[in-house]
Structure formats: C-alpha cells, structure tokens
PDB file as gemmi writes it, atoms N, CA and C in Angstrom:
CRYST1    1.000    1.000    1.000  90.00  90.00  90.00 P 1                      
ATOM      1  N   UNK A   1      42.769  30.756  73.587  1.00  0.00           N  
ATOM      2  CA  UNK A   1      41.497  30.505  72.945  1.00  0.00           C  
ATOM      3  C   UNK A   1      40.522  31.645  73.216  1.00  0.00           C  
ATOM      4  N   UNK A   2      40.394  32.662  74.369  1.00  0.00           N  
ATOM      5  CA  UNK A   2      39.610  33.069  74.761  1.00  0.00           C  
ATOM      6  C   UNK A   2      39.796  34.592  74.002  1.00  0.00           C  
ATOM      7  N   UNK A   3      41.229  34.899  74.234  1.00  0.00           N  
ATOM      8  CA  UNK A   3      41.709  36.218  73.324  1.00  0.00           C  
ATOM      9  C   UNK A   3      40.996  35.949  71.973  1.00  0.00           C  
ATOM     10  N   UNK A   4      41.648  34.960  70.817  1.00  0.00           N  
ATOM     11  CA  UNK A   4      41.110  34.292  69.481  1.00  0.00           C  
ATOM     12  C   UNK A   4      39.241  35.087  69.664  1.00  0.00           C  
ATOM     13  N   UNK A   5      38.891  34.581  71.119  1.00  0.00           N  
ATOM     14  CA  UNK A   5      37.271  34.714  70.761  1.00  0.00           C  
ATOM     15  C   UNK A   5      36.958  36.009  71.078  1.00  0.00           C  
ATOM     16  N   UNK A   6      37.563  36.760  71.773  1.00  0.00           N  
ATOM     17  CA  UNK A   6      37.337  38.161  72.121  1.00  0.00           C  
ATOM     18  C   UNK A   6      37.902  38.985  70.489  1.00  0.00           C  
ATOM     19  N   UNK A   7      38.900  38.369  70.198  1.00  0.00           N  
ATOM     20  CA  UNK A   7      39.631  39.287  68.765  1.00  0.00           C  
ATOM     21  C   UNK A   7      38.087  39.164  67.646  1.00  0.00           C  
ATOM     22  N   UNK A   8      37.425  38.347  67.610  1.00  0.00           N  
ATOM     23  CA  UNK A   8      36.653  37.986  66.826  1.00  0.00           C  
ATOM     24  C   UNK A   8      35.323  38.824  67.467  1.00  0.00           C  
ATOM     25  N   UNK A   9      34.774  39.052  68.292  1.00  0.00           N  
ATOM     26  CA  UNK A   9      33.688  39.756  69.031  1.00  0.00           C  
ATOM     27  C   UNK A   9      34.233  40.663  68.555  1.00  0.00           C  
ATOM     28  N   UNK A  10      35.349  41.085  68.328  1.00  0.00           N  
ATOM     29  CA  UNK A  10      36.084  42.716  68.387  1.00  0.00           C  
ATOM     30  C   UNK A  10      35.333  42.927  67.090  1.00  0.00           C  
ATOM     31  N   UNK A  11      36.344  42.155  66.130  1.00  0.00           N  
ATOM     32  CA  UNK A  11      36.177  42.444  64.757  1.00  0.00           C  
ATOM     33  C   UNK A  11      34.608  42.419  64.009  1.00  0.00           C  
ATOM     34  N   UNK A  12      33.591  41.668  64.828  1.00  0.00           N  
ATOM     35  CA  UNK A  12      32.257  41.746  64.306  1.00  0.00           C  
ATOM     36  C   UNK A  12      31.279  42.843  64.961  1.00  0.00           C  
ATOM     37  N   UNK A  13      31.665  43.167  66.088  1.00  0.00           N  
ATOM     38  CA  UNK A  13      31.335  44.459  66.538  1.00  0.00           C  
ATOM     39  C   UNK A  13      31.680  45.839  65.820  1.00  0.00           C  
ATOM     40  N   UNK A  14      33.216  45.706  65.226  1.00  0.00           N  
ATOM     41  CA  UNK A  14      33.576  46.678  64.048  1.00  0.00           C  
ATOM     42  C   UNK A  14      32.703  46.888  62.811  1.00  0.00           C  
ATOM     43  N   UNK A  15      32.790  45.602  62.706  1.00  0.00           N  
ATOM     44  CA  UNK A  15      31.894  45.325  60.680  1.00  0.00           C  
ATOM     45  C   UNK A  15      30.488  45.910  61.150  1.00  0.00           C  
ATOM     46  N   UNK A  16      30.053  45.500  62.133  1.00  0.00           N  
ATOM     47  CA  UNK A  16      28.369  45.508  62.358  1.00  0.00           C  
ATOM     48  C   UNK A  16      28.121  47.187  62.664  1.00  0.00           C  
ATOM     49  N   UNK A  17      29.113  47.855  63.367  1.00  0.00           N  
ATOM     50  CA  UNK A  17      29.282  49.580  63.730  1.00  0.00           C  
ATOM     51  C   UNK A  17      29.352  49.875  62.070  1.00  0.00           C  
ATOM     52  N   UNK A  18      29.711  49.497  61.540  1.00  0.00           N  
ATOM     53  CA  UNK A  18      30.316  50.172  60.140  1.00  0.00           C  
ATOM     54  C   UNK A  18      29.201  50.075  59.185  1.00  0.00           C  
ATOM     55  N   UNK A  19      28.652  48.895  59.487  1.00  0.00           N  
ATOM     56  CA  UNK A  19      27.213  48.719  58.414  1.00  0.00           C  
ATOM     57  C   UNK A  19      25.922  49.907  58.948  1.00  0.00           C  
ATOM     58  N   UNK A  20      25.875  49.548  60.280  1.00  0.00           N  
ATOM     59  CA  UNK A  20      25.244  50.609  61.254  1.00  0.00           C  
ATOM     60  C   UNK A  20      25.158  51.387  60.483  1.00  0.00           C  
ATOM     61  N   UNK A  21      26.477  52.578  60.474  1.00  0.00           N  
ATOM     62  CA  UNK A  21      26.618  54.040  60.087  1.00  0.00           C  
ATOM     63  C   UNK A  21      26.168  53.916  58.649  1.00  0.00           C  
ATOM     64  N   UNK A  22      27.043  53.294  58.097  1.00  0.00           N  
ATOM     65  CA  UNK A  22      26.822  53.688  56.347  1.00  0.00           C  
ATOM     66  C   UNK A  22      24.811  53.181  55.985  1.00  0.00           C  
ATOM     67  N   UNK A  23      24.126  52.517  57.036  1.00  0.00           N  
ATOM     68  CA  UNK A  23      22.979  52.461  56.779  1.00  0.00           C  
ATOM     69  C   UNK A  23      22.571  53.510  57.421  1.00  0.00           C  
ATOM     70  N   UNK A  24      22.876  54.425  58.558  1.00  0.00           N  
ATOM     71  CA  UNK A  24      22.127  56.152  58.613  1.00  0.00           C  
ATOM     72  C   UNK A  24      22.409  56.900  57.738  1.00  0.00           C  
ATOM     73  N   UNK A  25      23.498  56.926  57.528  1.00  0.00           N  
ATOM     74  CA  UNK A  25      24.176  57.560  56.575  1.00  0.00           C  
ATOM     75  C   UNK A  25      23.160  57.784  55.141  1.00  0.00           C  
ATOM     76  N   UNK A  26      22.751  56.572  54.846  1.00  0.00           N  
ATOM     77  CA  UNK A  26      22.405  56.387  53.290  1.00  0.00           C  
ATOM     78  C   UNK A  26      20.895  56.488  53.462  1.00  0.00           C  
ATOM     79  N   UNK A  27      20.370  56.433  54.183  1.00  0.00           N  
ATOM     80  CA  UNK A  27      18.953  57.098  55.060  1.00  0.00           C  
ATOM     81  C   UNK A  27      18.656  58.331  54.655  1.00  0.00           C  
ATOM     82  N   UNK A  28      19.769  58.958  55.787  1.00  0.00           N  
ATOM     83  CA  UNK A  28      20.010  60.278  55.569  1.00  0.00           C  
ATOM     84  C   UNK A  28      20.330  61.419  54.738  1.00  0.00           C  
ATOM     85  N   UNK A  29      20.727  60.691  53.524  1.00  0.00           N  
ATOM     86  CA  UNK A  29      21.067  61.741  52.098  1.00  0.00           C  
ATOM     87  C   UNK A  29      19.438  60.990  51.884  1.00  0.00           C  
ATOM     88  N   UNK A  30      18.782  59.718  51.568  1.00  0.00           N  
ATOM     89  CA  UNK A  30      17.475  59.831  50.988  1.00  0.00           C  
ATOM     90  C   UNK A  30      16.754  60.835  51.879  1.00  0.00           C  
ATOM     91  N   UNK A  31      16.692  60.847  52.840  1.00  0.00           N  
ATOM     92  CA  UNK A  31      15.545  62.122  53.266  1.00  0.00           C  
ATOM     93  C   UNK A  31      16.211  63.710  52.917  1.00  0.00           C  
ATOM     94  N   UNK A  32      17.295  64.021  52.784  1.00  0.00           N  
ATOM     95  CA  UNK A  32      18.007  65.090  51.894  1.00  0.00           C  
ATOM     96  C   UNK A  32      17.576  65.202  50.942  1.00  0.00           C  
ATOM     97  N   UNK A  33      17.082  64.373  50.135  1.00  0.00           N  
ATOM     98  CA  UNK A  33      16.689  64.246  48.715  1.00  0.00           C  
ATOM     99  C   UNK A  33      15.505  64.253  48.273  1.00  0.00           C  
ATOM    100  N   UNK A  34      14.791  63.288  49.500  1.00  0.00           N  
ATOM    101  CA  UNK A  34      13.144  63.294  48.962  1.00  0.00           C  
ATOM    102  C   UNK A  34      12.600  64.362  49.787  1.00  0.00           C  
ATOM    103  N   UNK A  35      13.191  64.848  50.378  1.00  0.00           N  
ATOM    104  CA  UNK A  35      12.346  66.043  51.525  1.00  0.00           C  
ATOM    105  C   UNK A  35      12.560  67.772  51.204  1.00  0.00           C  
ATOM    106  N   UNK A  36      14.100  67.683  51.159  1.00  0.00           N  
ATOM    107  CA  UNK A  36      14.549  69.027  51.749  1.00  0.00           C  
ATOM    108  C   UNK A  36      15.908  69.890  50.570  1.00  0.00           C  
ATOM    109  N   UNK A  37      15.656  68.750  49.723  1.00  0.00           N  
ATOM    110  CA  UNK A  37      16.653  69.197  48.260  1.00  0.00           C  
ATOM    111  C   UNK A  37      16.200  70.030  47.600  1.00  0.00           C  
ATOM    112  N   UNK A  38      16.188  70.790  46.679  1.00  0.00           N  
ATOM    113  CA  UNK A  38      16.834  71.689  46.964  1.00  0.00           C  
ATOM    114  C   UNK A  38      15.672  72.232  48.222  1.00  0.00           C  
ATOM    115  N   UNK A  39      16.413  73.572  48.856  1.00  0.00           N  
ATOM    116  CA  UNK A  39      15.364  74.436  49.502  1.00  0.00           C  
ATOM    117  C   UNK A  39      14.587  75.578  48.706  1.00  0.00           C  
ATOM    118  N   UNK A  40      12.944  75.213  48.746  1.00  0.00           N  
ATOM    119  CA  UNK A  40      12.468  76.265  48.202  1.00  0.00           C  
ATOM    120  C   UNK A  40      12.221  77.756  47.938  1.00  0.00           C  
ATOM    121  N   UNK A  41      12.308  77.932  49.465  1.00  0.00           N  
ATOM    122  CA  UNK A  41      12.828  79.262  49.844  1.00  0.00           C  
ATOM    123  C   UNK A  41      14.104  79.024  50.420  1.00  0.00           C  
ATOM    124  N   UNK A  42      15.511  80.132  50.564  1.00  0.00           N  
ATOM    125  CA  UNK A  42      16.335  79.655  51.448  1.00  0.00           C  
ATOM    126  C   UNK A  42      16.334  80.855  52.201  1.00  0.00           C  
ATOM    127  N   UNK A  43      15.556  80.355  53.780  1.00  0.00           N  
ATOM    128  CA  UNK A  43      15.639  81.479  54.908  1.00  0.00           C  
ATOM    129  C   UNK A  43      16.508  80.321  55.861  1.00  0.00           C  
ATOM    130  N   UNK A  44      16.232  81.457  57.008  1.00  0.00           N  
ATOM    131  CA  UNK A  44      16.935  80.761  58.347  1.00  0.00           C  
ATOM    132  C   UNK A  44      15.974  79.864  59.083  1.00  0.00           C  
ATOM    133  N   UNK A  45      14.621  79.673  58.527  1.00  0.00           N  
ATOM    134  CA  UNK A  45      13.999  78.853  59.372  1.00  0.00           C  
ATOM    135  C   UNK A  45      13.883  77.777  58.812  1.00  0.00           C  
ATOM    136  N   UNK A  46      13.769  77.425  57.215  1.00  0.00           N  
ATOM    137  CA  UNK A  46      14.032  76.611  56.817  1.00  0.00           C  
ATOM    138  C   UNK A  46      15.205  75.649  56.830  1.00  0.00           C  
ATOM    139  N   UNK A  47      16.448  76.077  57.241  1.00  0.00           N  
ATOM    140  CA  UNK A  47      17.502  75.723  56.805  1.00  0.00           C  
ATOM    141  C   UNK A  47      17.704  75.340  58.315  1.00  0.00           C  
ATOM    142  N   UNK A  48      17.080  76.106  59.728  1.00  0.00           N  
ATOM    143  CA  UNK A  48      17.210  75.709  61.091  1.00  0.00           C  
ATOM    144  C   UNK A  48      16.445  73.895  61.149  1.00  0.00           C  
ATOM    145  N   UNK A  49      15.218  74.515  60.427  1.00  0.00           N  
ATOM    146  CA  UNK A  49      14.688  72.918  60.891  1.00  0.00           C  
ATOM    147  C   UNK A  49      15.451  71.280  60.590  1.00  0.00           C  
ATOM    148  N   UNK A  50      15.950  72.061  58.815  1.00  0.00           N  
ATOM    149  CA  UNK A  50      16.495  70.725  57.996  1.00  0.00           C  
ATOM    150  C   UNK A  50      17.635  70.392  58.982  1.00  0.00           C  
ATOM    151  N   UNK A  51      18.549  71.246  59.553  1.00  0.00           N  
ATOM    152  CA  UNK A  51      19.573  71.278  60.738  1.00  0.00           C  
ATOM    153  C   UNK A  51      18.907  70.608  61.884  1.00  0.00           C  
ATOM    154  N   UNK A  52      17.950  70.762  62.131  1.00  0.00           N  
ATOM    155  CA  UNK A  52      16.953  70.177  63.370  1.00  0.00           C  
ATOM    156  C   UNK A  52      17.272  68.728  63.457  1.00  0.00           C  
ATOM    157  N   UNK A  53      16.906  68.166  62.273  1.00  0.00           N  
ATOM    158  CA  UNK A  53      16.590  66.839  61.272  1.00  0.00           C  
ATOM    159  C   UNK A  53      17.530  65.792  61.945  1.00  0.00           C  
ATOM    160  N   UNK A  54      18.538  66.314  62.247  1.00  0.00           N  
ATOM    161  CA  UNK A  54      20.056  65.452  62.255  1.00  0.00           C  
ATOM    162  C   UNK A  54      20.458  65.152  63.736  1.00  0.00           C  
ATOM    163  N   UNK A  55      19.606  65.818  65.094  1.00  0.00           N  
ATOM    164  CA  UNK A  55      19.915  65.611  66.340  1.00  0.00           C  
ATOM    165  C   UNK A  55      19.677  64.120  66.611  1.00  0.00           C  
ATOM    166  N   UNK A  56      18.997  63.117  65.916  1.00  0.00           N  
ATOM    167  CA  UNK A  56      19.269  61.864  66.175  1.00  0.00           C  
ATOM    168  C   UNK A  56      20.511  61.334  65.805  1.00  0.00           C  
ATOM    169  N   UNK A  57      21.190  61.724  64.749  1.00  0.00           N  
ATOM    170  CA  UNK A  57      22.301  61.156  64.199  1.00  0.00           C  
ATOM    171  C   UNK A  57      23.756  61.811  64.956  1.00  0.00           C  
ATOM    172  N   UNK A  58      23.251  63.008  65.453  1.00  0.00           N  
ATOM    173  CA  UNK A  58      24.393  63.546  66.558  1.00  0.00           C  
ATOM    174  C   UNK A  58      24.399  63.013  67.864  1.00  0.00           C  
ATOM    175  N   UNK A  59      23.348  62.712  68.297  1.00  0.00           N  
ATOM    176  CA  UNK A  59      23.204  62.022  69.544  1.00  0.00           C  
ATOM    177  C   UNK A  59      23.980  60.391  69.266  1.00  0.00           C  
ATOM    178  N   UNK A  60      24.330  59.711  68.058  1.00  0.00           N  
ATOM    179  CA  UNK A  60      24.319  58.578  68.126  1.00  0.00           C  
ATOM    180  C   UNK A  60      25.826  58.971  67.880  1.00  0.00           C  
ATOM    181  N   UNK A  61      26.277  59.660  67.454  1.00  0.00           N  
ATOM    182  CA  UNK A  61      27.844  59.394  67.168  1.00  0.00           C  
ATOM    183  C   UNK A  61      28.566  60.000  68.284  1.00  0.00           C  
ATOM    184  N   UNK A  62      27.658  60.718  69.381  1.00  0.00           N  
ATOM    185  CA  UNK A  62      28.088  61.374  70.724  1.00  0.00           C  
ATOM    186  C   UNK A  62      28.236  59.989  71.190  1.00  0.00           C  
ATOM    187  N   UNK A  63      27.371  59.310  71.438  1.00  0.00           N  
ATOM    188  CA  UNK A  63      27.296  57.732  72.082  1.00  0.00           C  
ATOM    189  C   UNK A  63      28.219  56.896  71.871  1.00  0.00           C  
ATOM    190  N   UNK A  64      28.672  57.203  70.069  1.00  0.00           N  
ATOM    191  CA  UNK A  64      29.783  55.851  69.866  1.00  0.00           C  
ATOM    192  C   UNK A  64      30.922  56.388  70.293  1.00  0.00           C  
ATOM    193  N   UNK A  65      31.433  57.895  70.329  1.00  0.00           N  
ATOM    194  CA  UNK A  65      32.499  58.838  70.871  1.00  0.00           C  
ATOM    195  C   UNK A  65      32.907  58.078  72.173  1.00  0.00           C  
ATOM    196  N   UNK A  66      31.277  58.115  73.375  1.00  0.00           N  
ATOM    197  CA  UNK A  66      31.459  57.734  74.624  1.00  0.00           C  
ATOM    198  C   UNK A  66      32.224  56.697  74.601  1.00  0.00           C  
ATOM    199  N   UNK A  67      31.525  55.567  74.147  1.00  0.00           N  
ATOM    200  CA  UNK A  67      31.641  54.287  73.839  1.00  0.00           C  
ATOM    201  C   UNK A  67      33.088  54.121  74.060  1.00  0.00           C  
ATOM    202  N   UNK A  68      33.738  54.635  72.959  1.00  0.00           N  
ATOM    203  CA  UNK A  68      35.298  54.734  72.149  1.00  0.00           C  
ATOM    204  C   UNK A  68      36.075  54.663  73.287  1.00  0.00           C  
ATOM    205  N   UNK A  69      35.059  55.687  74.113  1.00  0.00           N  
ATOM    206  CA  UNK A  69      36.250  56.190  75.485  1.00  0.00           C  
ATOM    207  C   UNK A  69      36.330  55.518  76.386  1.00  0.00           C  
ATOM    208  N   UNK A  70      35.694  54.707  77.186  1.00  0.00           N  
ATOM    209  CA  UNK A  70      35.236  53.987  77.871  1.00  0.00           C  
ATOM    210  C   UNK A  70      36.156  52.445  77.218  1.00  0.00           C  
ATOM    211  N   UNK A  71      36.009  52.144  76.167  1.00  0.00           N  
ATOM    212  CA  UNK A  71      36.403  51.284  75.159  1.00  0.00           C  
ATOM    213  C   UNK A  71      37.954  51.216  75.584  1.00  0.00           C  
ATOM    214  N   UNK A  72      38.848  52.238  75.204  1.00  0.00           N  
ATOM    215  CA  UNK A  72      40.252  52.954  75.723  1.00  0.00           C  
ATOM    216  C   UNK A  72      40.864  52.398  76.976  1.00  0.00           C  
ATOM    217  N   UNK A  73      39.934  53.482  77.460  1.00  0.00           N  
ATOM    218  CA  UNK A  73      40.222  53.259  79.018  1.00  0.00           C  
ATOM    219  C   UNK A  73      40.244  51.709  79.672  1.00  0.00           C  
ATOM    220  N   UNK A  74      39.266  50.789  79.193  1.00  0.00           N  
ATOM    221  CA  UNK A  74      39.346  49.765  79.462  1.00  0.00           C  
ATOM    222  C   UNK A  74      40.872  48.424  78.880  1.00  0.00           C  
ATOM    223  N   UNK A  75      40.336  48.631  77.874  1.00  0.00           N  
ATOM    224  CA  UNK A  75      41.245  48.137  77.113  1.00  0.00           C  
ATOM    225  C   UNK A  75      43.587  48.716  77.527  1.00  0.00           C  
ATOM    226  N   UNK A  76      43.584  49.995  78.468  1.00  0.00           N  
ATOM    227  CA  UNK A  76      44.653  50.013  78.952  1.00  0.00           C  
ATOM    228  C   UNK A  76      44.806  49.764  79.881  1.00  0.00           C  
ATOM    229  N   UNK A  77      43.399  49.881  80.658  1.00  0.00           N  
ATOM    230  CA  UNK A  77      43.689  49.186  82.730  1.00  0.00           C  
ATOM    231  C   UNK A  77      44.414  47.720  81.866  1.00  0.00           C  
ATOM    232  N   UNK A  78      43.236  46.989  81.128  1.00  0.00           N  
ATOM    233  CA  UNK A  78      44.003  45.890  81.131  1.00  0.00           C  
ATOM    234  C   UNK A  78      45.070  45.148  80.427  1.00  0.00           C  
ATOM    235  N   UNK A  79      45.841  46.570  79.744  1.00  0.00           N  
ATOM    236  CA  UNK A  79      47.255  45.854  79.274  1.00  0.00           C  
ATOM    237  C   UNK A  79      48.102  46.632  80.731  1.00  0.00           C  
ATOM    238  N   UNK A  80      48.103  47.602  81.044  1.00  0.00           N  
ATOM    239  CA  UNK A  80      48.569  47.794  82.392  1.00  0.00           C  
ATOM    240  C   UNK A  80      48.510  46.756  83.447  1.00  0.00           C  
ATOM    241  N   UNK A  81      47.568  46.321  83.507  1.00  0.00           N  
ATOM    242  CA  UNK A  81      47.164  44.763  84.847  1.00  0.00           C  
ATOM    243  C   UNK A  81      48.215  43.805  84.071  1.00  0.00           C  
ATOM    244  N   UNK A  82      47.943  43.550  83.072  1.00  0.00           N  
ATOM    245  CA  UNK A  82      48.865  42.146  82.279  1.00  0.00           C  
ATOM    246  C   UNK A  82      50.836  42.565  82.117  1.00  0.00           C  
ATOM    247  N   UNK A  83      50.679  43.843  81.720  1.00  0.00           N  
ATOM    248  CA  UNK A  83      52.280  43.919  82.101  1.00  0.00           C  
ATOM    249  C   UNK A  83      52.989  44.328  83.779  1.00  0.00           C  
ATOM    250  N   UNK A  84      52.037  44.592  84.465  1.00  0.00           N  
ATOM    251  CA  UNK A  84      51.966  44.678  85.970  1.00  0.00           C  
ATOM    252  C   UNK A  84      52.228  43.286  86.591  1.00  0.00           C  
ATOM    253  N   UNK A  85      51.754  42.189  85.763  1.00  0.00           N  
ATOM    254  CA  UNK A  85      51.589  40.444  86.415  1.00  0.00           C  
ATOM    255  C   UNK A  85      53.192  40.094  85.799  1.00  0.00           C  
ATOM    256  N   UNK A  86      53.137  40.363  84.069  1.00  0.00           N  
ATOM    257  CA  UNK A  86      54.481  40.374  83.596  1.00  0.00           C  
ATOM    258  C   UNK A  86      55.942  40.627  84.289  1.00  0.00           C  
ATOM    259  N   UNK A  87      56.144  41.835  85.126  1.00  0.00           N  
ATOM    260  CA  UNK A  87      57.320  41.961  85.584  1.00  0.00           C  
ATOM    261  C   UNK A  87      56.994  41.705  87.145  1.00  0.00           C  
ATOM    262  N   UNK A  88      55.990  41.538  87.596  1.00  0.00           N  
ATOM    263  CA  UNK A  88      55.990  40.508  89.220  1.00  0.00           C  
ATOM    264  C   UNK A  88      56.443  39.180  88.779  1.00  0.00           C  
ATOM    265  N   UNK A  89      56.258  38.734  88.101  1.00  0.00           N  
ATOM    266  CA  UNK A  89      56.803  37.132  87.200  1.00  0.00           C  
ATOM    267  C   UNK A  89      58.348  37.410  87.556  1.00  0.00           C  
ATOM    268  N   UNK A  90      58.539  38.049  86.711  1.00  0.00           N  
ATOM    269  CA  UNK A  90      59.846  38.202  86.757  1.00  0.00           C  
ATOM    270  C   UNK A  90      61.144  38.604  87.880  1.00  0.00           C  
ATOM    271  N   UNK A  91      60.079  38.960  88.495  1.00  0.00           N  
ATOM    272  CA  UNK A  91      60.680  39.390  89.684  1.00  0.00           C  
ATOM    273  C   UNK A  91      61.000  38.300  90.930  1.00  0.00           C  
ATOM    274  N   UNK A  92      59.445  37.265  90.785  1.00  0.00           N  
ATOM    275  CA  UNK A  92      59.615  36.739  91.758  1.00  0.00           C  
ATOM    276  C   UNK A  92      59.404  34.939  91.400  1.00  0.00           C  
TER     277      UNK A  92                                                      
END                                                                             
C-alpha cells in the first residue's frame, strides 16, 4: 500500500515538474517577444544583457539537475538495502 502511495507522489511530482517548466518556458519566449525580439541594434551588449535575462532559469534547472542526483542516489541505497535483506532471507 505504501509503495502504490509513494508510486503516486512519484508520478504527481513528475506532472507538476513538467507543468512547472513548460510554464517558464512559455514565460520566457513571451518576454523574447514582447521585450527583446527582434534586436534593434545587434551589439555585444545588447545581446550580453538579453543572455543576462535567463540566469534565473539556469539556476532552476541547475537545482532540478541537483535534485535528479540526490533523487538517484537515493533511490539505489534503497534498492541495494532491499536486495541486501533479499539474499540474507535467503540465506538464513
């Protein structure tokens, strides 16, 4: 029962990450569009700042990266612990 409820935390934590992104995402081309489309002049300072623009959205997918990893790592201690209990069973 408890797996069932964790598989389900899993899967709405997925949908809800996914709505997340595709709502920066779709943010993010509108301010592309209403701000910085085309460029009026195209120098390097212009084109540095619009680049500027996006360190929130890099910082957040650095985070879900972390996340991922941490996520991993966890998720194999504990199939390692569960097939570790598996063949002590068996053993003894």
């Amino acid at each position: 029962m408890e797996k069932d409820l964790s598989k389900k935390h899993i899967r709405y934590g997925i949908i809800a990450g996914v709505i997340i992104i595709a709502i920066i995402i779709s943010y993010a081309l509108l301010v592309i569009y209403l701000s910085y489309w085309p460029f009026p002049v195209h120098s390097l300072n212009n084109v540095g700042v619009f680049g500027n623009s996006f360190g929130v959205i890099s910082a957040l997918f650095t985070g879900l990266a972390f996340a991922g990893l941490i996520f991993t790592k966890t998720y194999k201690n504990n199939n390692k612990l569960d097939r570790n209990r598996t063949v002590y069973k068996g053993i003894y």
